[in-house]
PDB file of C-alpha atoms in Angstrom:
ATOM      1  CA  MET A  19      46.138 -19.491-149.615  1.00  0.00           C
ATOM      2  CA  ASP A  20      42.855 -21.335-150.104  1.00  0.00           C
ATOM      3  CA  GLU A  21      39.380 -20.154-149.075  1.00  0.00           C
ATOM      4  CA  ARG A  22      39.393 -22.114-145.800  1.00  0.00           C
ATOM      5  CA  GLU A  23      42.659 -20.481-144.693  1.00  0.00           C
ATOM      6  CA  ARG A  24      41.318 -17.027-145.634  1.00  0.00           C
ATOM      7  CA  ARG A  25      38.176 -17.598-143.533  1.00  0.00           C
ATOM      8  CA  ALA A  26      40.259 -18.829-140.594  1.00  0.00           C
ATOM      9  CA  GLU A  27      42.445 -15.739-140.812  1.00  0.00           C
ATOM     10  CA  TYR A  28      39.332 -13.537-141.000  1.00  0.00           C
ATOM     11  CA  TRP A  29      37.837 -15.075-137.830  1.00  0.00           C
ATOM     12  CA  VAL A  30      41.105 -14.760-135.907  1.00  0.00           C
ATOM     13  CA  GLN A  31      41.794 -11.164-136.973  1.00  0.00           C
ATOM     14  CA  ASN A  32      38.268  -9.944-136.297  1.00  0.00           C
ATOM     15  CA  TYR A  33      37.237 -11.870-133.192  1.00  0.00           C
ATOM     16  CA  ALA A  34      40.167 -13.404-131.275  1.00  0.00           C
ATOM     17  CA  ASP A  35      40.746 -10.432-128.932  1.00  0.00           C
ATOM     18  CA  THR A  36      37.037 -10.067-128.219  1.00  0.00           C
ATOM     19  CA  LEU A  37      36.694 -13.781-127.499  1.00  0.00           C
ATOM     20  CA  VAL A  38      39.669 -13.793-125.117  1.00  0.00           C
ATOM     21  CA  ARG A  39      38.239 -10.815-123.235  1.00  0.00           C
ATOM     22  CA  LEU A  40      34.806 -12.399-123.020  1.00  0.00           C
ATOM     23  CA  GLY A  41      36.332 -15.651-121.737  1.00  0.00           C
ATOM     24  CA  TRP A  42      38.308 -13.665-119.198  1.00  0.00           C
ATOM     25  CA  THR A  43      35.134 -12.039-117.865  1.00  0.00           C
ATOM     26  CA  TRP A  44      33.630 -15.487-117.299  1.00  0.00           C
ATOM     27  CA  PHE A  45      36.608 -17.291-115.806  1.00  0.00           C
ATOM     28  CA  GLY A  46      39.020 -14.618-114.604  1.00  0.00           C
ATOM     29  CA  ASN A  47      42.113 -16.363-115.877  1.00  0.00           C
ATOM     30  CA  PRO A  48      43.936 -16.011-119.177  1.00  0.00           C
ATOM     31  CA  HIS A  49      44.358 -19.742-119.817  1.00  0.00           C
ATOM     32  CA  ASP A  50      40.647 -20.526-119.719  1.00  0.00           C
ATOM     33  CA  ALA A  51      39.998 -17.378-121.750  1.00  0.00           C
ATOM     34  CA  GLN A  52      42.385 -18.602-124.445  1.00  0.00           C
ATOM     35  CA  ASP A  53      40.728 -22.035-124.399  1.00  0.00           C
ATOM     36  CA  ILE A  54      37.347 -20.359-124.905  1.00  0.00           C
ATOM     37  CA  CYS A  55      38.748 -18.346-127.810  1.00  0.00           C
ATOM     38  CA  GLN A  56      40.225 -21.420-129.470  1.00  0.00           C
ATOM     39  CA  THR A  57      37.047 -23.460-129.024  1.00  0.00           C
ATOM     40  CA  VAL A  58      34.849 -20.729-130.471  1.00  0.00           C
ATOM     41  CA  LEU A  59      37.183 -20.122-133.412  1.00  0.00           C
ATOM     42  CA  LEU A  60      37.138 -23.832-134.226  1.00  0.00           C
ATOM     43  CA  LYS A  61      33.332 -23.824-134.089  1.00  0.00           C
ATOM     44  CA  LEU A  62      33.235 -20.793-136.375  1.00  0.00           C
ATOM     45  CA  MET A  63      35.495 -22.471-138.901  1.00  0.00           C
ATOM     46  CA  GLU A  64      33.370 -25.625-138.846  1.00  0.00           C
ATOM     47  CA  HIS A  65      30.013 -23.842-139.047  1.00  0.00           C
ATOM     48  CA  ASP A  66      30.492 -20.545-140.861  1.00  0.00           C
ATOM     49  CA  PRO A  67      27.096 -18.803-140.646  1.00  0.00           C
ATOM     50  CA  GLY A  68      27.754 -16.696-143.759  1.00  0.00           C
ATOM     51  CA  LEU A  69      25.789 -13.756-142.374  1.00  0.00           C
ATOM     52  CA  PRO A  70      25.920 -10.717-144.686  1.00  0.00           C
ATOM     53  CA  ASP A  71      25.440  -8.177-141.869  1.00  0.00           C
ATOM     54  CA  ARG A  72      28.589  -7.543-139.772  1.00  0.00           C
ATOM     55  CA  ASP A  73      26.560  -6.658-136.646  1.00  0.00           C
ATOM     56  CA  ALA A  74      24.497  -9.840-136.896  1.00  0.00           C
ATOM     57  CA  GLU A  75      27.683 -11.845-137.391  1.00  0.00           C
ATOM     58  CA  ARG A  76      29.296 -10.240-134.320  1.00  0.00           C
ATOM     59  CA  ALA A  77      26.212 -10.938-132.190  1.00  0.00           C
ATOM     60  CA  TRP A  78      26.168 -14.545-133.424  1.00  0.00           C
ATOM     61  CA  VAL A  79      29.866 -14.994-132.578  1.00  0.00           C
ATOM     62  CA  LEU A  80      29.352 -13.611-129.066  1.00  0.00           C
ATOM     63  CA  ARG A  81      26.293 -15.812-128.560  1.00  0.00           C
ATOM     64  CA  VAL A  82      28.360 -18.869-129.523  1.00  0.00           C
ATOM     65  CA  ALA A  83      31.066 -17.716-127.088  1.00  0.00           C
ATOM     66  CA  VAL A  84      28.572 -17.288-124.230  1.00  0.00           C
ATOM     67  CA  ASN A  85      27.234 -20.788-124.892  1.00  0.00           C
ATOM     68  CA  VAL A  86      30.761 -22.227-124.864  1.00  0.00           C
ATOM     69  CA  CYS A  87      31.415 -20.455-121.544  1.00  0.00           C
ATOM     70  CA  LYS A  88      28.200 -21.851-120.082  1.00  0.00           C
ATOM     71  CA  ASP A  89      29.117 -25.356-121.254  1.00  0.00           C
ATOM     72  CA  LEU A  90      32.549 -25.087-119.668  1.00  0.00           C
ATOM     73  CA  LYS A  91      31.034 -23.829-116.398  1.00  0.00           C
ATOM     74  CA  ARG A  92      28.658 -26.811-116.323  1.00  0.00           C
ATOM     75  CA  ASN A  93      31.481 -29.238-116.991  1.00  0.00           C
ATOM     76  CA  ALA A  94      31.954 -31.603-114.022  1.00  0.00           C
ATOM     77  CA  TRP A  95      35.714 -31.075-114.052  1.00  0.00           C
ATOM     78  CA  ASN A  96      35.297 -27.340-113.463  1.00  0.00           C
ATOM     79  CA  ARG A  97      32.756 -27.848-110.695  1.00  0.00           C
ATOM     80  CA  ARG A  98      35.006 -30.251-108.748  1.00  0.00           C
ATOM     81  CA  THR A  99      38.409 -28.620-109.049  1.00  0.00           C
ATOM     82  CA  VAL A 100      40.079 -25.452-107.896  1.00  0.00           C
ATOM     83  CA  GLY A 101      42.724 -24.106-110.219  1.00  0.00           C
ATOM     84  CA  LEU A 102      46.044 -22.579-109.296  1.00  0.00           C
ATOM     85  CA  GLU A 103      44.586 -19.176-110.126  1.00  0.00           C
ATOM     86  CA  ALA A 104      42.605 -19.366-106.864  1.00  0.00           C
ATOM     87  CA  CYS A 105      45.794 -18.374-105.043  1.00  0.00           C
ATOM     88  CA  GLN A 106      46.871 -15.732-107.571  1.00  0.00           C
ATOM     89  CA  VAL A 107      45.784 -12.237-108.418  1.00  0.00           C
ATOM     90  CA  THR A 108      43.672 -12.120-111.582  1.00  0.00           C
ATOM     91  CA  VAL A 109      45.591 -10.543-114.441  1.00  0.00           C
ATOM     92  CA  PRO A 110      43.715  -8.692-117.182  1.00  0.00           C
ATOM     93  CA  PRO A 111      44.372  -9.546-120.834  1.00  0.00           C
ATOM     94  CA  PRO A 112      47.667  -8.219-122.221  1.00  0.00           C
ATOM     95  CA  GLY A 113      47.727  -4.490-122.938  1.00  0.00           C
ATOM     96  CA  GLU A 114      44.770  -3.730-120.691  1.00  0.00           C
ATOM     97  CA  GLY A 115      46.462  -2.587-117.480  1.00  0.00           C
ATOM     98  CA  SER A 116      44.196   0.330-116.602  1.00  0.00           C
ATOM     99  CA  GLY A 117      43.017   0.718-113.020  1.00  0.00           C
ATOM    100  CA  LEU A 118      39.395   0.584-114.089  1.00  0.00           C
ATOM    101  CA  LEU A 119      39.854  -2.716-115.934  1.00  0.00           C
ATOM    102  CA  GLU A 120      41.662  -4.157-112.909  1.00  0.00           C
ATOM    103  CA  ALA A 121      38.705  -3.093-110.747  1.00  0.00           C
ATOM    104  CA  VAL A 122      36.315  -4.717-113.238  1.00  0.00           C
ATOM    105  CA  GLY A 123      38.408  -7.887-112.934  1.00  0.00           C
ATOM    106  CA  ARG A 124      37.795  -7.934-109.183  1.00  0.00           C
ATOM    107  CA  LEU A 125      34.012  -7.822-109.615  1.00  0.00           C
ATOM    108  CA  PRO A 126      31.977 -11.017-109.197  1.00  0.00           C
ATOM    109  CA  ARG A 127      31.606 -12.937-112.458  1.00  0.00           C
ATOM    110  CA  THR A 128      27.966 -11.961-113.075  1.00  0.00           C
ATOM    111  CA  TYR A 129      28.847  -8.266-112.810  1.00  0.00           C
ATOM    112  CA  ARG A 130      32.010  -8.643-114.922  1.00  0.00           C
ATOM    113  CA  GLN A 131      30.001 -10.235-117.716  1.00  0.00           C
ATOM    114  CA  VAL A 132      27.425  -7.468-118.036  1.00  0.00           C
ATOM    115  CA  VAL A 133      29.996  -4.678-117.637  1.00  0.00           C
ATOM    116  CA  TYR A 134      32.152  -6.181-120.371  1.00  0.00           C
ATOM    117  CA  LEU A 135      29.273  -6.667-122.799  1.00  0.00           C
ATOM    118  CA  ARG A 136      27.813  -3.201-122.088  1.00  0.00           C
ATOM    119  CA  TYR A 137      30.877  -0.976-121.919  1.00  0.00           C
ATOM    120  CA  TYR A 138      33.563  -2.856-123.831  1.00  0.00           C
ATOM    121  CA  GLU A 139      31.411  -4.403-126.565  1.00  0.00           C
ATOM    122  CA  GLY A 140      28.693  -1.705-126.672  1.00  0.00           C
ATOM    123  CA  TYR A 141      25.619  -3.927-126.421  1.00  0.00           C
ATOM    124  CA  GLY A 142      22.341  -2.652-125.013  1.00  0.00           C
ATOM    125  CA  VAL A 143      20.585  -4.081-121.984  1.00  0.00           C
ATOM    126  CA  SER A 144      18.048  -6.079-124.008  1.00  0.00           C
ATOM    127  CA  GLU A 145      20.779  -7.556-126.231  1.00  0.00           C
ATOM    128  CA  ILE A 146      22.818  -8.585-123.184  1.00  0.00           C
ATOM    129  CA  ALA A 147      19.717 -10.117-121.608  1.00  0.00           C
ATOM    130  CA  GLU A 148      19.133 -12.174-124.742  1.00  0.00           C
ATOM    131  CA  MET A 149      22.775 -13.337-124.866  1.00  0.00           C
ATOM    132  CA  LEU A 150      22.803 -14.387-121.220  1.00  0.00           C
ATOM    133  CA  ALA A 151      19.230 -15.748-121.276  1.00  0.00           C
ATOM    134  CA  VAL A 152      18.072 -13.523-118.412  1.00  0.00           C
ATOM    135  CA  LYS A 153      15.511 -10.727-118.108  1.00  0.00           C
ATOM    136  CA  PRO A 154      16.517  -7.159-119.043  1.00  0.00           C
ATOM    137  CA  ALA A 155      15.622  -5.974-115.532  1.00  0.00           C
ATOM    138  CA  LEU A 156      18.232  -8.354-114.096  1.00  0.00           C
ATOM    139  CA  VAL A 157      20.870  -7.003-116.486  1.00  0.00           C
ATOM    140  CA  SER A 158      20.013  -3.432-115.436  1.00  0.00           C
ATOM    141  CA  THR A 159      20.235  -4.390-111.777  1.00  0.00           C
ATOM    142  CA  ARG A 160      23.604  -6.072-112.275  1.00  0.00           C
ATOM    143  CA  LEU A 161      24.922  -3.030-114.147  1.00  0.00           C
ATOM    144  CA  ALA A 162      23.757  -0.682-111.396  1.00  0.00           C
ATOM    145  CA  ARG A 163      25.301  -2.837-108.677  1.00  0.00           C
ATOM    146  CA  ALA A 164      28.521  -3.191-110.666  1.00  0.00           C
ATOM    147  CA  ARG A 165      28.771   0.598-111.078  1.00  0.00           C
ATOM    148  CA  THR A 166      28.254   1.051-107.330  1.00  0.00           C
ATOM    149  CA  LYS A 167      30.932  -1.527-106.526  1.00  0.00           C
ATOM    150  CA  LEU A 168      33.327   0.026-109.053  1.00  0.00           C
ATOM    151  CA  LYS A 169      32.727   3.487-107.619  1.00  0.00           C
ATOM    152  CA  ASN A 170      33.590   2.195-104.146  1.00  0.00           C
ATOM    153  CA  MET A 171      36.665   0.343-105.436  1.00  0.00           C
ATOM    154  CA  MET A 172      37.890   3.390-107.332  1.00  0.00           C
ATOM    155  CA  GLY A 173      37.663   5.709-104.332  1.00  0.00           C
ATOM    156  CA  GLY A 174      34.080   6.818-103.910  1.00  0.00           C
ATOM    157  CA  GLY A 175      32.698   9.878-105.671  1.00  0.00           C
ATOM    158  CA  GLN A 176      36.012  10.942-107.251  1.00  0.00           C
ATOM    159  CA  ASN A 177      35.444   8.933-110.438  1.00  0.00           C
ATOM    160  CA  GLU A 178      31.662   9.055-110.427  1.00  0.00           C
ATOM    161  CA  GLY A 179      31.368  10.478-113.932  1.00  0.00           C
ATOM    162  CA  SER A 180      33.528   7.790-115.543  1.00  0.00           C
ATOM    163  CA  ILE A 181      31.279   4.899-114.561  1.00  0.00           C
ATOM    164  CA  SER A 182      27.853   6.291-115.411  1.00  0.00           C
ATOM    165  CA  GLU A 183      25.738   4.964-118.258  1.00  0.00           C
TER     166      GLU A 183
END
């Protein structure tokens, strides 16, 4: 196995699941999420940043993924078409069938994005704001609104402790 194959295997093993989940939070369907993952992995293999710090590398990978998602959203094809998934129930990524994740999947895209980055990837409000190119106050507002919506979806005050920050 040459160096290029080793790097490709490294990117896939360390980031493929995260990239699919991030794509899913943006588009709500597994096919677009997989396309996002593949596109980002190809970009990573073409332009390996060679960052020595694992956290900096992870943040860079997610930033690339967010940019790819934004590009796909701006694409004229996506603005003018409605996919088959519009008439289907959104399915979470494989192996993630919890009720909470299903509720997160029913949130509007802007809330799904911040919830995923905050609670599934562990980023802080200011880091999320930088990734999404918005103000930290907007991220905090979206998180608060998402928690309120999730609490209502999950049955009111019963699960209040599981959604707090």
